[in-house]
Short mmCIF file of C-alpha atoms in Angstrom, two decimals:
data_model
loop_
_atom_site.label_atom_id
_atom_site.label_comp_id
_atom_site.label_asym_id
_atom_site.label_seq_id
_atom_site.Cartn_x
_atom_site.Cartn_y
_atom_site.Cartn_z
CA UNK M 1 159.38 114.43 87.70
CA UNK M 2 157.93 116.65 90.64
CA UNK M 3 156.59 120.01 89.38
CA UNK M 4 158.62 123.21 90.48
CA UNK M 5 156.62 125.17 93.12
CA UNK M 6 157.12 128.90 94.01
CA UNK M 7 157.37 129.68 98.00
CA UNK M 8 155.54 131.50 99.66
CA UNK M 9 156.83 135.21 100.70
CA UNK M 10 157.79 133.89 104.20
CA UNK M 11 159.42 130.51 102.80
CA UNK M 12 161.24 133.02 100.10
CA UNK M 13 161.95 135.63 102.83
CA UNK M 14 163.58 133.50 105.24
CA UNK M 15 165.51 130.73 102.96
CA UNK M 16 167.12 134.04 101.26
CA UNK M 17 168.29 135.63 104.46
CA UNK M 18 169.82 132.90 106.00
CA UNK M 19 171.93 132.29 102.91
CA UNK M 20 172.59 136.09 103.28
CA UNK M 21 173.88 136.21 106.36
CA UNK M 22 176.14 133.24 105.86
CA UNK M 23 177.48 134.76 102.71
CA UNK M 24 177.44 138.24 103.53
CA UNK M 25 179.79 139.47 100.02
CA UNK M 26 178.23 137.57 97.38
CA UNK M 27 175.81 139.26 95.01
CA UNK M 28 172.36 138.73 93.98
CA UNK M 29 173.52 135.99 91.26
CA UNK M 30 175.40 134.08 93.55
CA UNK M 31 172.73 134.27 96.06
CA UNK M 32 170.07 133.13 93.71
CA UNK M 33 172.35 130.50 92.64
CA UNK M 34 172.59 129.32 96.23
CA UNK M 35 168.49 129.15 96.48
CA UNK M 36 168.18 127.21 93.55
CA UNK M 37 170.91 124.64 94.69
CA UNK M 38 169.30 124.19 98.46
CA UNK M 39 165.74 124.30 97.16
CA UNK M 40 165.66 122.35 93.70
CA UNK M 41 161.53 121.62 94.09
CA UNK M 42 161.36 125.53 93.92
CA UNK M 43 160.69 128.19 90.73
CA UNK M 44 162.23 131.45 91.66
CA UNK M 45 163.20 133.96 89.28
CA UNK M 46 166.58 136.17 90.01
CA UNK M 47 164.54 139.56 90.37
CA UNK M 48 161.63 138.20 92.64
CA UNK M 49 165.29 137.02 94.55
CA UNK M 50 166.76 140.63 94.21
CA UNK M 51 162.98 141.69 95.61
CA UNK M 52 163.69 140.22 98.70
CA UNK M 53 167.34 141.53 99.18
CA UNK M 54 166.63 144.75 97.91
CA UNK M 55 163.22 145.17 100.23
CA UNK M 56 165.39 144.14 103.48
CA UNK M 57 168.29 146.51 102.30
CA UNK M 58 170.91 144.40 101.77
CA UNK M 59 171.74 144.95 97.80
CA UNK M 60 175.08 146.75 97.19
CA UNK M 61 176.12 147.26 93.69
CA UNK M 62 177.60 150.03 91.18
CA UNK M 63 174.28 152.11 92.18
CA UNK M 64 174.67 152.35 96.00
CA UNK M 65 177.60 153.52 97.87
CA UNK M 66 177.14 150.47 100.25
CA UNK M 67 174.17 148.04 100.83
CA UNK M 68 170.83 149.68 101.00
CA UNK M 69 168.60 151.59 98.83
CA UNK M 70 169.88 151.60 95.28
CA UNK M 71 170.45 155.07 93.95
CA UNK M 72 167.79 155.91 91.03
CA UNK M 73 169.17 155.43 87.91
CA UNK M 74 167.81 156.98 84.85
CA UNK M 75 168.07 156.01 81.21
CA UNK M 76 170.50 158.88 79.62
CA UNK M 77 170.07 160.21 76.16
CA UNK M 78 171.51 163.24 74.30
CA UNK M 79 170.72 165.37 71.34
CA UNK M 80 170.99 164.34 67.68
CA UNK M 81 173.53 166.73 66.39
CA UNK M 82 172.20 168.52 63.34
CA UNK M 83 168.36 167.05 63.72
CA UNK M 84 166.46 168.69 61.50
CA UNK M 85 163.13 168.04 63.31
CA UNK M 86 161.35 170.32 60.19
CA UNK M 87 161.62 167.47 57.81
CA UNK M 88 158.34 165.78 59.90
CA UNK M 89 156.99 169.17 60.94
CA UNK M 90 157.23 172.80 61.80
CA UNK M 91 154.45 172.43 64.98
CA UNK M 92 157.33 171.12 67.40
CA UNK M 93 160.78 171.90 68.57
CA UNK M 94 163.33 169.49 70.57
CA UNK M 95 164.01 170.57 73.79
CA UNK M 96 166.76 169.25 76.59
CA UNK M 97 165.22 169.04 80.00
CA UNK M 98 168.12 168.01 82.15
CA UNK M 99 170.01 165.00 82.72
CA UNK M 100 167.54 163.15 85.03
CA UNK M 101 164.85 163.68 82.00
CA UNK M 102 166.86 163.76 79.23
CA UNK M 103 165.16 165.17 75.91
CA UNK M 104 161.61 165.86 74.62
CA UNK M 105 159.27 167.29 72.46
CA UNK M 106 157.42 170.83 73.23
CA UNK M 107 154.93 172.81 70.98
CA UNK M 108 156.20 175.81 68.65
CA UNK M 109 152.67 176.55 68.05
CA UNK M 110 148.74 176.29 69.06
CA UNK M 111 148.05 172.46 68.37
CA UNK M 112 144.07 171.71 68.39
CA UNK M 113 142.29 168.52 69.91
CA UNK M 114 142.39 166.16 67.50
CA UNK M 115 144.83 167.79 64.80
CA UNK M 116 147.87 164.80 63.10
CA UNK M 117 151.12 166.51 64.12
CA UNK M 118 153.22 164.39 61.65
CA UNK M 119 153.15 161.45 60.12
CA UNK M 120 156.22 158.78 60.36
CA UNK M 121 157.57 155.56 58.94
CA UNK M 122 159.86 153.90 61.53
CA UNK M 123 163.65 154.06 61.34
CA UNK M 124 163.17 150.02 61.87
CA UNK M 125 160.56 147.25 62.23
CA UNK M 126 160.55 144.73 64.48
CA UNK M 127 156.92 143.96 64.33
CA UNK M 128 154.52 142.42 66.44
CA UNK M 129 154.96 138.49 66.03
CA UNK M 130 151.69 138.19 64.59
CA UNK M 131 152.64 140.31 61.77
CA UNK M 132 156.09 138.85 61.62
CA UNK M 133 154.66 135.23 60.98
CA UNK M 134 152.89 136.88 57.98
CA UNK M 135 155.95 137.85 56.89
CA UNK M 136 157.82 135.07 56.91
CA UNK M 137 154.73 132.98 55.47
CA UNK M 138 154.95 135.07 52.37
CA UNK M 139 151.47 136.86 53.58
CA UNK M 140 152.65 140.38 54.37
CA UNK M 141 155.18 142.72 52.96
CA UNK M 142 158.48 142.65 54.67
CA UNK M 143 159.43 146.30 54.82
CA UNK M 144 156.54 147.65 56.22
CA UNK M 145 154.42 144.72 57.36
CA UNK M 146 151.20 145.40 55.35
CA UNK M 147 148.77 142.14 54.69
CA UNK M 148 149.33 141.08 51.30
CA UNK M 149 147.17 140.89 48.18
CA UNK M 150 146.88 139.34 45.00
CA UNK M 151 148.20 142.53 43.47
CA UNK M 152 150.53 142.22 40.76
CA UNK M 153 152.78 144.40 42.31
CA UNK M 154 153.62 142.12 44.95
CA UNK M 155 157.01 141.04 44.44
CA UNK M 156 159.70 138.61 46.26
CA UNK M 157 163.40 138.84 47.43
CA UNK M 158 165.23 139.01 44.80
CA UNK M 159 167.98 136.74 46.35
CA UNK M 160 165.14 133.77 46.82
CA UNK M 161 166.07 130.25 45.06
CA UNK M 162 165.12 127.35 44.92
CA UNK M 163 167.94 126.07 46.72
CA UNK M 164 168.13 128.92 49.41
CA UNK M 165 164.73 130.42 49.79
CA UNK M 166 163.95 133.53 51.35
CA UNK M 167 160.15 133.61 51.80
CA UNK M 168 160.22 137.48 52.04
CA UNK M 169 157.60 138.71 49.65
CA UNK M 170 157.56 142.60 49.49
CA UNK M 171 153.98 144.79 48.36
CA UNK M 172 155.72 146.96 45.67
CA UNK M 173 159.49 147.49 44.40
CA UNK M 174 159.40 150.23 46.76
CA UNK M 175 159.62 148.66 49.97
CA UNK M 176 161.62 145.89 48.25
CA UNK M 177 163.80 148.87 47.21
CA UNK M 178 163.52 150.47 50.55
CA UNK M 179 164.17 147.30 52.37
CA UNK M 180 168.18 146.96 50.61
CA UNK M 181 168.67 149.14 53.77
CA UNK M 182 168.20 146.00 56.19
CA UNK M 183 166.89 142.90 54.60
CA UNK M 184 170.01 141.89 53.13
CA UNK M 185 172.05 141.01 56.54
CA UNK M 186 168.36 138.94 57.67
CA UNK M 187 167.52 137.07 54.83
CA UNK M 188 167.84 133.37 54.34
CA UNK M 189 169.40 133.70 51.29
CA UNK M 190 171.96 135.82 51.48
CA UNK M 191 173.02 135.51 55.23
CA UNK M 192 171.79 132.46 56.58
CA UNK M 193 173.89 133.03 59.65
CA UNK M 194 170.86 135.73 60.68
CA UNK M 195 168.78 132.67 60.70
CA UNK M 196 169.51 131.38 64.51
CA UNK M 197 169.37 134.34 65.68
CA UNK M 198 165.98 135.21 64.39
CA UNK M 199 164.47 132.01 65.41
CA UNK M 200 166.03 132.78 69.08
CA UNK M 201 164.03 135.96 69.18
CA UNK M 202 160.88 134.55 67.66
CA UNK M 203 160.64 131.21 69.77
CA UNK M 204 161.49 133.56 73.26
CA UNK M 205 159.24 136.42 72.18
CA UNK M 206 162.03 138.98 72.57
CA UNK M 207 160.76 142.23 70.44
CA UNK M 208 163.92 143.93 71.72
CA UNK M 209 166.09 141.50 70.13
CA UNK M 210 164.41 141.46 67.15
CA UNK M 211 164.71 145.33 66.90
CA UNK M 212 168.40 144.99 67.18
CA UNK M 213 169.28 142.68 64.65
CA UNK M 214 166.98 144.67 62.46
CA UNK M 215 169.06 148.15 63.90
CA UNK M 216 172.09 146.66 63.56
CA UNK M 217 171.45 145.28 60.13
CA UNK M 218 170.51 148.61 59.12
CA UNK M 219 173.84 150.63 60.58
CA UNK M 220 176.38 147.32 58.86
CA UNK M 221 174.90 148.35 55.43
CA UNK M 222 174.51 151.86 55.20
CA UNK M 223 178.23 151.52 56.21
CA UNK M 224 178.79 149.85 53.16
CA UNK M 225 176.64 152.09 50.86
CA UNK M 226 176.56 155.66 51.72
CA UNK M 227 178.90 156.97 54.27
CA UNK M 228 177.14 160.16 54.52
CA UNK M 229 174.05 158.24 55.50
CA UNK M 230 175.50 156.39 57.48
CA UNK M 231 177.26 159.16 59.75
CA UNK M 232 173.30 160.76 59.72
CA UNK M 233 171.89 156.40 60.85
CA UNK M 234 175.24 156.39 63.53
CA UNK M 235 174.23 159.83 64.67
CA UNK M 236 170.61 158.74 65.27
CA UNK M 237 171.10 155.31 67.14
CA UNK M 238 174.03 156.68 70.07
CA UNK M 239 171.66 159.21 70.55
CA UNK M 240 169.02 157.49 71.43
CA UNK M 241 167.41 156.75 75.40
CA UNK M 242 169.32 154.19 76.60
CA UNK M 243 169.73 152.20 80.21
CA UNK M 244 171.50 149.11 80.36
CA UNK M 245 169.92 145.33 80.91
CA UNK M 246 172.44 144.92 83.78
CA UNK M 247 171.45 148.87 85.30
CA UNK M 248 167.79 147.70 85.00
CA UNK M 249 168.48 144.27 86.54
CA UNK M 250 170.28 146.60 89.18
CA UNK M 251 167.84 148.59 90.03
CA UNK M 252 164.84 145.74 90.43
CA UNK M 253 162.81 145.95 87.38
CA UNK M 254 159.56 143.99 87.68
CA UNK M 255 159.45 142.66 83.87
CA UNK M 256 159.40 139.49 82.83
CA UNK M 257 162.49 139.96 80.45
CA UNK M 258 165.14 137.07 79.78
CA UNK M 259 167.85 136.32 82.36
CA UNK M 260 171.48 136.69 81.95
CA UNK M 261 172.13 133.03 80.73
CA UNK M 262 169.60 134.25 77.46
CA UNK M 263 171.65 137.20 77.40
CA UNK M 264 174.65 135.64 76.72
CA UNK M 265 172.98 133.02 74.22
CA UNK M 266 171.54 136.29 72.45
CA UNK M 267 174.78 137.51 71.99
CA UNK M 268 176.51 134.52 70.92
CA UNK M 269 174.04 134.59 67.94
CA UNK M 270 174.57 137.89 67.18
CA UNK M 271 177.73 137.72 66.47
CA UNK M 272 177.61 134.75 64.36
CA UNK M 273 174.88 136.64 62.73
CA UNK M 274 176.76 139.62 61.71
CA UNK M 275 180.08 139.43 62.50
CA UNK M 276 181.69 136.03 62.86
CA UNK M 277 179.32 133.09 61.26
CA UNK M 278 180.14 129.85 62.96
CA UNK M 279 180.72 127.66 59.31
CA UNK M 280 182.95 128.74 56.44
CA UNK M 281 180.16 128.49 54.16
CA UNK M 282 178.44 131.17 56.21
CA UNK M 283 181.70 133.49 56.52
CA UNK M 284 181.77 133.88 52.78
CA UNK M 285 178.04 134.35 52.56
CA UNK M 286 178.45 137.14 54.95
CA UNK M 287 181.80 138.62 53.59
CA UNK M 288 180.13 138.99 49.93
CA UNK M 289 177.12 141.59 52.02
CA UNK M 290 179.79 143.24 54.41
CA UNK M 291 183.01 143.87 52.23
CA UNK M 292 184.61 147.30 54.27
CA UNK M 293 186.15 146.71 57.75
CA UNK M 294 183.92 148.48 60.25
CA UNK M 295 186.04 151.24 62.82
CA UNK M 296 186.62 149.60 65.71
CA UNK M 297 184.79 152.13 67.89
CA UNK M 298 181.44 150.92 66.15
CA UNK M 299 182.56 147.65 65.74
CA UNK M 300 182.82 148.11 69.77
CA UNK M 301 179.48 149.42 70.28
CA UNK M 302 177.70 147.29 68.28
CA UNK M 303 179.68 143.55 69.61
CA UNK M 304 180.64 144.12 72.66
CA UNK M 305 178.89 142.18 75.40
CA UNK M 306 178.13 145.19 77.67
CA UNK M 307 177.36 147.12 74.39
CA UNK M 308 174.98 144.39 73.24
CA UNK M 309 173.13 144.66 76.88
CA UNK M 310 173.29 148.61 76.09
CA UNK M 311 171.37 147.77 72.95
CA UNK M 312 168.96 145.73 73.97
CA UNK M 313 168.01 148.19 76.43
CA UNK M 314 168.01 150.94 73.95
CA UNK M 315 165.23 149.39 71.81
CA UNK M 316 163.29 148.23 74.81
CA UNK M 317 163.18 151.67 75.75
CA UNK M 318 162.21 153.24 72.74
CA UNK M 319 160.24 151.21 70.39
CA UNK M 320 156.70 152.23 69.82
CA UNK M 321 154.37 149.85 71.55
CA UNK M 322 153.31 147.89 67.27
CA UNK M 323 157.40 147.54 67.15
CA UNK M 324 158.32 150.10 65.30
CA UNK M 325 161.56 152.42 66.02
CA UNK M 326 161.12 156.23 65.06
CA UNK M 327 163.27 159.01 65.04
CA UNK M 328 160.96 161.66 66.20
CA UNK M 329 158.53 159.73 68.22
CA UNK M 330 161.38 158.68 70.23
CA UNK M 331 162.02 162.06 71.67
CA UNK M 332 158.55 161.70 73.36
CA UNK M 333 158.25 161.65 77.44
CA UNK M 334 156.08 159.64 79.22
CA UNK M 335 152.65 160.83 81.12
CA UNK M 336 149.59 159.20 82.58
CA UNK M 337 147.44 161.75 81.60
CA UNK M 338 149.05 162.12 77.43
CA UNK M 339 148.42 164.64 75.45
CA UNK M 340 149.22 163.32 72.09
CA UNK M 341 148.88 159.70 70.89
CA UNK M 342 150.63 157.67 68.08
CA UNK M 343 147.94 155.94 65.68
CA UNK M 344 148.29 153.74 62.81
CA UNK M 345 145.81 154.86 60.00
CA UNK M 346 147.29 153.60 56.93
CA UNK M 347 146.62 150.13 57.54
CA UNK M 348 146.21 149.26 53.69
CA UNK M 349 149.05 151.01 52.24
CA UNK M 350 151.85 151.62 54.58
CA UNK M 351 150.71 149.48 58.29
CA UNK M 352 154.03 150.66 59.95
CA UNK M 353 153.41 154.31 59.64
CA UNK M 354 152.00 156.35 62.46
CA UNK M 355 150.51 159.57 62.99
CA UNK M 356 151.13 161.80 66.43
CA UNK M 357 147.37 163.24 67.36
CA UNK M 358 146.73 165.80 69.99
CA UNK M 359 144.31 164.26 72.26
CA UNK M 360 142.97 168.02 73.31
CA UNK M 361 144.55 171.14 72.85
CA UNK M 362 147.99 171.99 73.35
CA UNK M 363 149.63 175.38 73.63
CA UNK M 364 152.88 176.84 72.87
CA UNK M 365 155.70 175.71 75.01
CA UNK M 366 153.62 172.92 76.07
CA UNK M 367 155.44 169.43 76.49
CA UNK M 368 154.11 166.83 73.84
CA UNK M 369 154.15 163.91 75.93
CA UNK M 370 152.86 160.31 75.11
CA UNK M 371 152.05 157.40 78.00
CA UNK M 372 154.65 154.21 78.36
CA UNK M 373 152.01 152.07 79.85
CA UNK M 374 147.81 151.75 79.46
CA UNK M 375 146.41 155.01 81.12
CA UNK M 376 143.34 152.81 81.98
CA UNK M 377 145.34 150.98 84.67
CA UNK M 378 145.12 151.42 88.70
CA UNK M 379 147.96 153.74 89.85
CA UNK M 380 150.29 150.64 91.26
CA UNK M 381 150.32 148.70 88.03
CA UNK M 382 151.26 151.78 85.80
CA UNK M 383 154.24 152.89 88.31
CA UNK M 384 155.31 148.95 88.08
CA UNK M 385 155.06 149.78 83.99
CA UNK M 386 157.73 152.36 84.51
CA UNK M 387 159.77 150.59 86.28
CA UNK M 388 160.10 147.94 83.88
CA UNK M 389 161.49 151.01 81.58
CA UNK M 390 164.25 151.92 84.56
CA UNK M 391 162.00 155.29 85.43
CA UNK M 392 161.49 155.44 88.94
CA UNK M 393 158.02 155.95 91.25
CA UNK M 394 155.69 158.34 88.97
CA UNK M 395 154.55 160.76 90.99
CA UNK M 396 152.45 162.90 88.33
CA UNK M 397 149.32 164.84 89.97
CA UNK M 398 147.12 161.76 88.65
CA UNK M 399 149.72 159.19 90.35
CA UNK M 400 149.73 160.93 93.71
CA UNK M 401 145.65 161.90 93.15
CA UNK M 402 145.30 158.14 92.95
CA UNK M 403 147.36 157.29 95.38
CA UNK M 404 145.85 159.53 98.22
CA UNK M 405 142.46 157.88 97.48
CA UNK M 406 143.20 154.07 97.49
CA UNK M 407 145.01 154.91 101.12
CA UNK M 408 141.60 156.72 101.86
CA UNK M 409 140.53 154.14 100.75
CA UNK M 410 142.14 151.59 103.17
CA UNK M 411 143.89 150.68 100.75
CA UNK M 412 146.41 147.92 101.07
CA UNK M 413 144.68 145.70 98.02
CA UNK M 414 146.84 147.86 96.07
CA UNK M 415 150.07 146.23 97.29
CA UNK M 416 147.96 142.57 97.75
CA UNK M 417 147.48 143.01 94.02
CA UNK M 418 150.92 143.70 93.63
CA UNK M 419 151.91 140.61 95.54
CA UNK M 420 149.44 138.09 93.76
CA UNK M 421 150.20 139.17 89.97
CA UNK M 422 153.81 138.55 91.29
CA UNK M 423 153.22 135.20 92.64
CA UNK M 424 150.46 134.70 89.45
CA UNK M 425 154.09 135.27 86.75
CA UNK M 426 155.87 132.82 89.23
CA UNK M 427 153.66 129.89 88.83
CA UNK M 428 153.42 131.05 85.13
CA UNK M 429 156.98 130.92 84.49
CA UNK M 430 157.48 127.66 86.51
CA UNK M 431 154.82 126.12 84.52
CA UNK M 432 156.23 127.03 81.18
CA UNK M 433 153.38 129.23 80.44
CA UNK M 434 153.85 133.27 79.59
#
C-alpha cells in the first residue's frame, strides 16, 4: 500500500480551485470530499482545505453574508446568576465587559507580586492522560488525581467486584465521598455503558471529551440527589464561555482537533453512555443510577447533536491547561503579558487544586487576566494559539510590539514558520503520528 503524501501549497492551491470553480455552491465538506476522491495518494485535512478556500475568499457560511472574509465570531458567555464570588475570596469582583469579551475578573483591592488570591478544587477533572492511566491502574486517587500510597486510608469503589471491577481506588473516604457526585455514571461497575465512551476519549486523546462525560456525569446526578444543587451545578455550566465545534470549524481554527466523522462517533457513545445504553443489560444498569426523568430542556442541551458540539467546545474553552474545570478560574481573560498565574502546590494532598498568584502587583480595578497559550512563544504561534480557542488576531501592545519588529526585521520567516509547522502536522497526521 502506497503511503499518503501531503501536496505541496501550489498542488493544494490549484487541485482545490478547480474543483471550486466547477462546483461553485458546495461547501467546504463537499469540497474536501471531492479532493480526497480525485487525489486518493494525498493526506489533507478539512481545515488545511478550508485554508485554502478561506485565504482565496471563497468560504460562505452562517458567518459571512456571502463568500469572503468570515465575520469574527466570538465565544459568548454570561453571568452566573447569584455567584457568590466571596466564597473563594473577597480580593476580586466579576465584572461584564461587553459581548465581544464577555466576562472577567478585576481587583477589589491592592494585590502584591507574588500574593495566592484563592485557592480552588475544580468543578470537574478530566486529567492529563498520564494521571488518568494512574487512575485507572489503581495508582492514583480518582477524585482528585493524587499518586497513591500505601496509606491505610486508601480505599476502593465501593461498587468494585469480582465479577465487575472498577479499578478506581480513592486516597481517603473523602474524595470517595466527594466523588458520589460523578463517579457513579463512569464506573465499570455500575455503568458499564460509560466504558466505550471513555476508551474513545483515551485512545484519541480528546481532554474535551473526557471533561464532558465527567460534566455531564456530574449535572445527571446532582439531578437525582439535590435539586437545589443541582439548579446552583445547571446555573454554573450554561453559563460558562462557550463557541461551538462547527463555529470554530467555521471560522478556520488551526488545531489539530477531531473531524466531524469523530464527532458524530463521540456522540453516538455518549448517548449510549448516559442516556440510551445499546444492550438491555446496560439499560437497567443505567436506570438503577438515573431513576427521575430529566426536563426535556436539559435533556436537550445535554443530547442534542448541536448541543453536544456546544459542549465540547465549552470545555475546550475553559478547562485549565492540567484538566481541571473551575468555577472561578473560568471567568479569567486571556493576555500575553498575565498578571496572575494558576499553580498547583498541593501536589501530595489534593494534586487537582490550584492557587491564582499575582505575578507582580496589581491595583484596584485592574483586570486579573491569565495567558491561553505559552507567553514564551514568537508572536505568530501564540495568535495561532488563540485561534484554536475561536479568539481572533491578538493585537495586545506585546503582539503588535512583536509584530513591528519581525517586519523590521524582514520578517517573512514568521509566516515560513507558519507554513512548515503546517505542512510538519500534515505529514504527522498522514503518518499516523501526533
Amino acid at each position: 500500500m502506497t503511503a499518503a503524501i501531503s501536496p505541496s501549497e501550489d498542488d493544494l492551491k490549484s487541485a482545490v480551485l478547480a474543483l471550486k470553480t466547477e462546483n461553485p455552491s458546495l461547501g467546504v465538506p463537499k469540497i474536501h470530499a471531492l479532493l480526497l476522491a480525485a487525489h486518493p495518494e494525498w493526506s489533507v485535512s478539512e481545515k488545511r482545505t478550508r485554508k485554502v478556500l478561506q485565504n482565496e475568499g471563497l468560504v460562505q457560511n452562517a458567518n459571512t453574508g456571502s463568500a469572503g472574509a468570515a465575520r469574527q465570531v466570538y465565544p459568548s458567555s454570561r453571568l452566573i446568576e447569584g455567584f457568590d464570588v466571596a466564597k473563594w475570596t473577597t480580593k476580586v469582583e466579576v465584572k461584564y465587559f461587553g459581548k465581544a469579551k464577555g466576562k472577567g475578573l478585576v481587583a477589589k483591592e491592592k494585590i502584591a507580586e507574588g500574593e495566592a488570591i484563592w485557592k480552588e478544587d475544580p468543578f470537574i477533572l478530566a486529567p492529563e492522560w498520564n494521571l488518568y492511566d494512574l487512575q485507572m491502574s489503581s495508582a492514583a486517587c480518582g477524585h482528585c488525581s493524587t499518586p497513591l500510597t500505601t496509606s491505610p486510608l486508601v480505599v476502593p469503589c465501593s461498587a468494585s467486584t469480582s465479577s465487575t471491577p472498577c479499578p478506581v481506588r480513592f486516597c481517603s473516604r473523602l474524595c470517595l465521598s466527594r466523588s458520589g457526585r460523578t463517579h457513579p455514571l463512569l464506573c465499570a461497575s455500575r455503568n458499564p455503558a460509560s466504558a466505550p465512551l471513555l476508551h474513545f476519549a483515551r485512545r484519541n486523546e480528546w481532554m474535551a471529551l473526557h471533561a464532558l462525560a465527567q460534566c455531564t456525569a456530574r449535572v445527571l446526578l446532582t439531578y437525582e440527589q439535590d435539586e437545589k444543587a443541582f439548579k446552583e451545578d445547571w446555573e454554573v455550566v450554561r453559563a460558562l464561555a462557550q463557541l461551538g465545534m462547527e463555529e470554530r470549524a467555521q471560522g478556520g481554527w488551526l488545531g489539530a482537533e477531531p473531524d466531524r466523522a469523530m464527532w458524530k462517533k463521540a456522540h453516538k457513545l455518549y448517548v449510549q453512555a448516559f442516556q440510551e445504553p445499546a444492550t438491555e443489560p446496560e439499560k437497567k444498569r443505567l436506570a438503577k443510577l438515573l431513576k427521575k426523568p430529566l426536563p426535556k430542556e436539559v435533556s436537550d442541551t445535554l443530547f442534542d447533536y448541536d448541543a453536544f458540539l456546544r459542549g465540547l467546545g465549552r470545555m475546550s474553552l475553559n478547562l485549565e491547561a492540567h484538566g481541571g474545570l473551575y468555577v472561578l478560574h473560568s471567568h479569567l481573560n486571556h493576555s500575553c503579558t498575565p498578571n496572575v498565574s494558576a499553580r498547583h502546590f498541593d501536589q501530595r494532598t489534593a494534586l487537582s487544586r490550584i492557587t491564582l498568584v499575582a505575578r507582580r502587583d496589581i491595583v484596584p480595578g485592574e483586570e486579573l487576566l491569565i495567558t491561553y497559550v505559552n507567553p514564551e512563544q514568537p508572536v505568530e504561534q501564540r495568535r495561532r494559539g488563540l485561534m484554536e480557542w475561536g479568539f481572533g488576531k491578538c493585537m495586545c501592545e506585546r503582539c503588535v510590539k512583536e509584530e513591528l519588529e519581525r517586519k523590521d526585521a524582514g520578517g517573512d520567516a514568521g509566516k515560513e514558520e507558519a507554513v512548515n509547522t503546517d505542512l510538519e502536522a500534515e505529514l504527522k497526521a498522514g503518518l499516523g503520528v501526533m
